[in-house]
CSV table of C-alpha atoms in Angstrom, one decimal:
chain,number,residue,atom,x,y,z
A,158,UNK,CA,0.0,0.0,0.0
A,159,UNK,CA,1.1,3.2,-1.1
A,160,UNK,CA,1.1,5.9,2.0
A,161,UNK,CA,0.7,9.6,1.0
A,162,UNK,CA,0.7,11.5,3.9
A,163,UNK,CA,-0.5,14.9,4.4
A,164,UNK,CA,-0.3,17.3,7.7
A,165,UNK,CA,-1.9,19.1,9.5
A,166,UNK,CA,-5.3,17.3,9.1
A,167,UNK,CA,-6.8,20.9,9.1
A,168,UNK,CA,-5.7,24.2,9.6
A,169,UNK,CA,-7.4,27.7,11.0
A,170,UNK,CA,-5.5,30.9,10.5
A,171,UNK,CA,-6.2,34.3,9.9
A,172,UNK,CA,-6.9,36.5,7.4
A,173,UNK,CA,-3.5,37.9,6.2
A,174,UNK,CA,-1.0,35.1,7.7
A,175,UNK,CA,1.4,32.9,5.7
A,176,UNK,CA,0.7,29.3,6.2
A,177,UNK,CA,2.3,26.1,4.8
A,178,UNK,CA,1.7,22.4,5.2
A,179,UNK,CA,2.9,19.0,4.2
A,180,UNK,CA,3.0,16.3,1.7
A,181,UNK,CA,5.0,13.4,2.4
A,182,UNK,CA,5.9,10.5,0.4
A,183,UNK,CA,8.0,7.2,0.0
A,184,UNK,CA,10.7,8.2,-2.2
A,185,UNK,CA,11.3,5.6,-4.0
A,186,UNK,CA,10.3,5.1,-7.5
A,187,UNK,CA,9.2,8.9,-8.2
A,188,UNK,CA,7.7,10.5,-10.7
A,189,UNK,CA,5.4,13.5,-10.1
A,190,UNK,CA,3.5,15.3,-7.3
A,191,UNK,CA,0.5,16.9,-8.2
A,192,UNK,CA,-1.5,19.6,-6.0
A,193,UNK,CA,-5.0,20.1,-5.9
A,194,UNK,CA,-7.7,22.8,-4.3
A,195,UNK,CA,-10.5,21.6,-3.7
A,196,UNK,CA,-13.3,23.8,-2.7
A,197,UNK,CA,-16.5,23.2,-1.2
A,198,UNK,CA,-19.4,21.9,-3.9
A,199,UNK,CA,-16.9,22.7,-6.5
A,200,UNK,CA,-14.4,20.5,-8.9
A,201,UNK,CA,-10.9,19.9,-8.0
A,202,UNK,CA,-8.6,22.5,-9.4
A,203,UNK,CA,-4.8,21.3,-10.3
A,204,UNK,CA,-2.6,23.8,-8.5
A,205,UNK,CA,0.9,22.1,-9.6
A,206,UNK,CA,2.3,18.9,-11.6
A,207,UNK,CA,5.8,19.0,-9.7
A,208,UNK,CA,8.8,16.1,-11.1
A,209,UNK,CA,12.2,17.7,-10.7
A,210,UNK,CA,14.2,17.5,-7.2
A,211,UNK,CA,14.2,21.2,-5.6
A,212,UNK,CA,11.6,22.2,-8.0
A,213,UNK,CA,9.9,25.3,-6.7
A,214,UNK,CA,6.3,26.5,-8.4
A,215,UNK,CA,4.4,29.9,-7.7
A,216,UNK,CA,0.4,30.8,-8.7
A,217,UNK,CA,-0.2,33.9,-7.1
A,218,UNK,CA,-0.1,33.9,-3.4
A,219,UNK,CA,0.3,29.7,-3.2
A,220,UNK,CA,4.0,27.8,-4.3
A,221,UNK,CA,5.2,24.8,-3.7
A,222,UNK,CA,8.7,22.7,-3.0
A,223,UNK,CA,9.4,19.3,-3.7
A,224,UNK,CA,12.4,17.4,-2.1
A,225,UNK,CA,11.7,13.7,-4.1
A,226,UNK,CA,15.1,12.9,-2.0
A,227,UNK,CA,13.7,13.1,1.2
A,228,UNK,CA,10.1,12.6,0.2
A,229,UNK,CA,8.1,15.7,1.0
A,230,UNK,CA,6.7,18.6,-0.7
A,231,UNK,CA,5.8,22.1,1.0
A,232,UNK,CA,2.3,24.3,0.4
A,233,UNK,CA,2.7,27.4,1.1
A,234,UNK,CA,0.5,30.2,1.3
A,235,UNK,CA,1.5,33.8,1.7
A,236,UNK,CA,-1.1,36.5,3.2
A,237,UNK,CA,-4.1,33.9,3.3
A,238,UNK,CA,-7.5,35.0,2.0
A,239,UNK,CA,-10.8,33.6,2.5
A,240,UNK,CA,-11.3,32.4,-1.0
A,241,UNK,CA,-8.1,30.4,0.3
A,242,UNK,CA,-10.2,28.2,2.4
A,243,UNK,CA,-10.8,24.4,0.9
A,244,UNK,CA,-8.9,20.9,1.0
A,245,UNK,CA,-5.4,21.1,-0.9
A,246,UNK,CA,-5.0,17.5,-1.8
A,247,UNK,CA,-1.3,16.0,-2.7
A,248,UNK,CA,-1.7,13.3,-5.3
A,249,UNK,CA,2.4,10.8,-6.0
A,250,UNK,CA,2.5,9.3,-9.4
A,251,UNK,CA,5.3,6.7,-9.3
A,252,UNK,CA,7.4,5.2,-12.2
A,253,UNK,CA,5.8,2.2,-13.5
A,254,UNK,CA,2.3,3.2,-11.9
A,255,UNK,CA,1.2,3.6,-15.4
A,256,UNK,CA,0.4,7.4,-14.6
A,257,UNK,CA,-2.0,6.3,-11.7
A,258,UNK,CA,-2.4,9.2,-9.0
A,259,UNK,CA,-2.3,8.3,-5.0
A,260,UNK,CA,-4.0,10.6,-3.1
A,261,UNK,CA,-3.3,11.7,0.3
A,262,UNK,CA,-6.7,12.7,2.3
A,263,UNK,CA,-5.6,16.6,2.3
A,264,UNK,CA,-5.3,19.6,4.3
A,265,UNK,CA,-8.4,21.5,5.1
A,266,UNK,CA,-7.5,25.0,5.8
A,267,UNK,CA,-10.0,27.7,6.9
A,268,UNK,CA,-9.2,31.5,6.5
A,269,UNK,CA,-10.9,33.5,9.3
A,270,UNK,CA,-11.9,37.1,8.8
B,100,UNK,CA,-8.8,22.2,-19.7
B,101,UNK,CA,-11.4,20.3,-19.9
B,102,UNK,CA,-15.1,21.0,-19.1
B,103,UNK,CA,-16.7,17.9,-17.1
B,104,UNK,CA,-20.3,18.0,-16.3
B,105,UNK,CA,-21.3,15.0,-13.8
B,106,UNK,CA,-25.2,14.6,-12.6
B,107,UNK,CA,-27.0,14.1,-10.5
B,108,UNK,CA,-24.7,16.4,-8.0
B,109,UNK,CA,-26.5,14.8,-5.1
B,110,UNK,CA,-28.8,12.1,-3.9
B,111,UNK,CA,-30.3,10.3,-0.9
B,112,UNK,CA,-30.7,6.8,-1.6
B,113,UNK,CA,-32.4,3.8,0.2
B,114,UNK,CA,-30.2,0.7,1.0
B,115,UNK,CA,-30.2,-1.5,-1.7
B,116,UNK,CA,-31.4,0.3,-4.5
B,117,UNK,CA,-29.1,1.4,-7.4
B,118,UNK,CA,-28.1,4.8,-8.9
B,119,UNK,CA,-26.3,5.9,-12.1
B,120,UNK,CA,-24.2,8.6,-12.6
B,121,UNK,CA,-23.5,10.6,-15.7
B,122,UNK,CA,-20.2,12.3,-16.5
B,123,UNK,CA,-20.5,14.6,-19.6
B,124,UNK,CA,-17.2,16.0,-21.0
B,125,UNK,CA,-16.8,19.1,-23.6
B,126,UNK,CA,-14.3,17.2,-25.4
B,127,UNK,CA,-13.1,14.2,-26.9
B,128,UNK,CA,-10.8,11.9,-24.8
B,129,UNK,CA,-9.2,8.5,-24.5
B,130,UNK,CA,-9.8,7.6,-20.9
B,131,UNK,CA,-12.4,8.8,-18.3
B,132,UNK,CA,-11.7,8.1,-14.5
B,133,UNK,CA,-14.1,7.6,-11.8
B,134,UNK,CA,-12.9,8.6,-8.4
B,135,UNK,CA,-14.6,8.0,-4.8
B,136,UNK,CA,-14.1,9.9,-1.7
B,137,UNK,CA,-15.7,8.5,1.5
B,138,UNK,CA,-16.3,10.7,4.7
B,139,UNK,CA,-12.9,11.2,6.4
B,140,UNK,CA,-10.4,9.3,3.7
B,141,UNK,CA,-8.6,10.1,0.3
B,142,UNK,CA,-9.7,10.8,-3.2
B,143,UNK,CA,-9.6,6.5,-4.6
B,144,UNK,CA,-9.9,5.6,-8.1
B,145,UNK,CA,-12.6,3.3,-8.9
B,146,UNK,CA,-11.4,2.8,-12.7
B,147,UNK,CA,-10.6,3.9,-15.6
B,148,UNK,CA,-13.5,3.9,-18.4
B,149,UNK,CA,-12.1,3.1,-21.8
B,150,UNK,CA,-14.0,3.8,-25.6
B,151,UNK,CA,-14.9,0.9,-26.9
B,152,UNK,CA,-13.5,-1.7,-24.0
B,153,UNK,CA,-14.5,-2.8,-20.9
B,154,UNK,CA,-13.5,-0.3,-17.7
B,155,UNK,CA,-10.1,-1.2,-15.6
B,156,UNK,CA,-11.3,-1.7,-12.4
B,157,UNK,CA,-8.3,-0.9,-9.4
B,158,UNK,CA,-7.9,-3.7,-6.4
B,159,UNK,CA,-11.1,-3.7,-4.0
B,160,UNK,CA,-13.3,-2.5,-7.2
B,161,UNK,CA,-15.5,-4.9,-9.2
B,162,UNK,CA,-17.7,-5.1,-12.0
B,163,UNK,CA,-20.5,-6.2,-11.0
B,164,UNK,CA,-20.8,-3.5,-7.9
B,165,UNK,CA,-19.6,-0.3,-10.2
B,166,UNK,CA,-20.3,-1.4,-13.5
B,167,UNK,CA,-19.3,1.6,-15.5
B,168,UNK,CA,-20.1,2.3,-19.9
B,169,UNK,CA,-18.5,4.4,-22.0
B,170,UNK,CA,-20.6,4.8,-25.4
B,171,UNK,CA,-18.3,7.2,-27.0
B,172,UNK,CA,-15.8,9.8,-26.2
B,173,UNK,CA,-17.3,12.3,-24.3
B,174,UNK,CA,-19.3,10.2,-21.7
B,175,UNK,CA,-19.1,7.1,-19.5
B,176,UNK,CA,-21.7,6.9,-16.1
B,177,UNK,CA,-20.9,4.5,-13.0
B,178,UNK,CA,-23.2,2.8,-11.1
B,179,UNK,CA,-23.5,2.3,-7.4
B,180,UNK,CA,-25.2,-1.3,-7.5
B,181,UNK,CA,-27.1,-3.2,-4.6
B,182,UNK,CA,-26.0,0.1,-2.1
B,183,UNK,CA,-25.7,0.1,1.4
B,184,UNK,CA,-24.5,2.9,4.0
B,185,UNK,CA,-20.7,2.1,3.4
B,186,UNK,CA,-20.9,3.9,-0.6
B,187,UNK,CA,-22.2,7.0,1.3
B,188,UNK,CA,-19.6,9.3,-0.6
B,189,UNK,CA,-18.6,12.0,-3.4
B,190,UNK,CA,-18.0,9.8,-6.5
B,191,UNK,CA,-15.8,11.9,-9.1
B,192,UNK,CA,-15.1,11.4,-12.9
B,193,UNK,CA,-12.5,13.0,-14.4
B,194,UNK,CA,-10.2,13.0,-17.6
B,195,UNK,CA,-6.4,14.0,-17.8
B,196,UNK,CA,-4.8,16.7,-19.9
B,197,UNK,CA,-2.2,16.9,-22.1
B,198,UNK,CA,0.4,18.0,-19.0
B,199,UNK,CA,-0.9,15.6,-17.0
B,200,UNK,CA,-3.2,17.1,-14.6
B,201,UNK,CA,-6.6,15.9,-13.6
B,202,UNK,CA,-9.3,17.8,-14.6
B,203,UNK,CA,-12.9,16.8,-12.5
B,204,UNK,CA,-16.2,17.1,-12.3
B,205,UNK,CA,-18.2,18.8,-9.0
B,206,UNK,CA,-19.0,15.5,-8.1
B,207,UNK,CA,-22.1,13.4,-7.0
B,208,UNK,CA,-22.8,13.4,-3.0
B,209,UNK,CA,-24.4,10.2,-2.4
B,210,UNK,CA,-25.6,9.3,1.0
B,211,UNK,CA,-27.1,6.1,1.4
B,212,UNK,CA,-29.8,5.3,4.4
């Protein structure tokens, strides 16, 4: 069984911090990390598709790391907004896994006024 | 991207009966995934729904309990057979781009009583 791991479960934080969390991974046979946002009665939205060691991406506000070494990828958002608020799912594609993602159960982050 | 219209977005279902989702897409593509997410765990693909072939059903999916059609390329529906309280969840379909990415639907909320 494939564990992606994602941390902190959930997250509250106010309107105008900088938050980050977690996605961690076995790092054995890697491929890509993929982000998702997922917001409440709406569709996933792709965020990142992440394969290079000590690749960094930026949308916005919201970037990500990815260490495939160590087997961990960063989210972080700077000056959080409430339209930040939803689950940001990590999804590992491994070599071999014929392109299948694993998803981690996410982090659900609420932005308080 | 990819527009992906699934119906219905929710239902409440009595134990034992059966419902069928549809998954419309604004464009022509090879495969169509179907995705489950039940209260509290990750985003799990069901299978993947193939033109003109049967669907690839992952480990702990079956046939005869999702059986899944795909008439041409822009839609495929799953159904929840024989349902009990357990396939309370969102069920997803969704289609991958050129860069990899998922691309979803909103989703179908089924609870089942």
């Amino acid at each position: 069984i494939l564990n992606v791991e994602q941390s902190p479960q959930s997250l509250h934080v106010q309107e105008g911090d900088s938050t980050n969390f977690t996605c961690s991974f076995p790092s054995s046979n890697f491929y890509a990390l993929h982000w998702y946002r997922w917001e409440t009665a709406k569709s996933p939205e792709a965020l990142f598709v992440m394969t290079l060691n000590g690749d960094e991406k930026k949308k916005g506000r919201i970037s990500a790391t990815l260490n495939t070494k160590e087997g961990y990828s960063y989210l972080y958002i700077k000056g959080s907004q409430p339209e930040d608020s939803a689950t940001y799912l990590c999804a590992l594609i491994l070599t071999g896994g014929g392109n299948k993602l694993t998803f981690g159960t996410g982090t659900q982050l609420k932005v308080e006024l | 991207s990819a527009v992906i219209s699934q119906k219905p977005s929710r239902d409440i279902c009595q134990r034992g009966t059966s419902l069928t989702i549809q998954c419309q897409v604004d464009s022509q593509v090879t495969m169509m995934f179907w995705y489950r997410q039940q209260p509290g765990q990750s985003l799990t693909l069901i299978a993947t729904a193939n033109q003109g072939s049967e669907a690839t059903y992952e480990s702990g999916f079956v046939i005869d309990k999702f059986p899944i059609s795909r008439p041409n390329l822009t839609f495929s529906t799953l159904t929840v057979s024989n349902m009990s309280p357990e396939d309370s969840s969102i069920y997803l379909c969704s289609v991958r781009s050129n860069t990899g990415e998922l691309f979803f639907g909103e989703g179908s909320r089924l609870t089942v009583l």
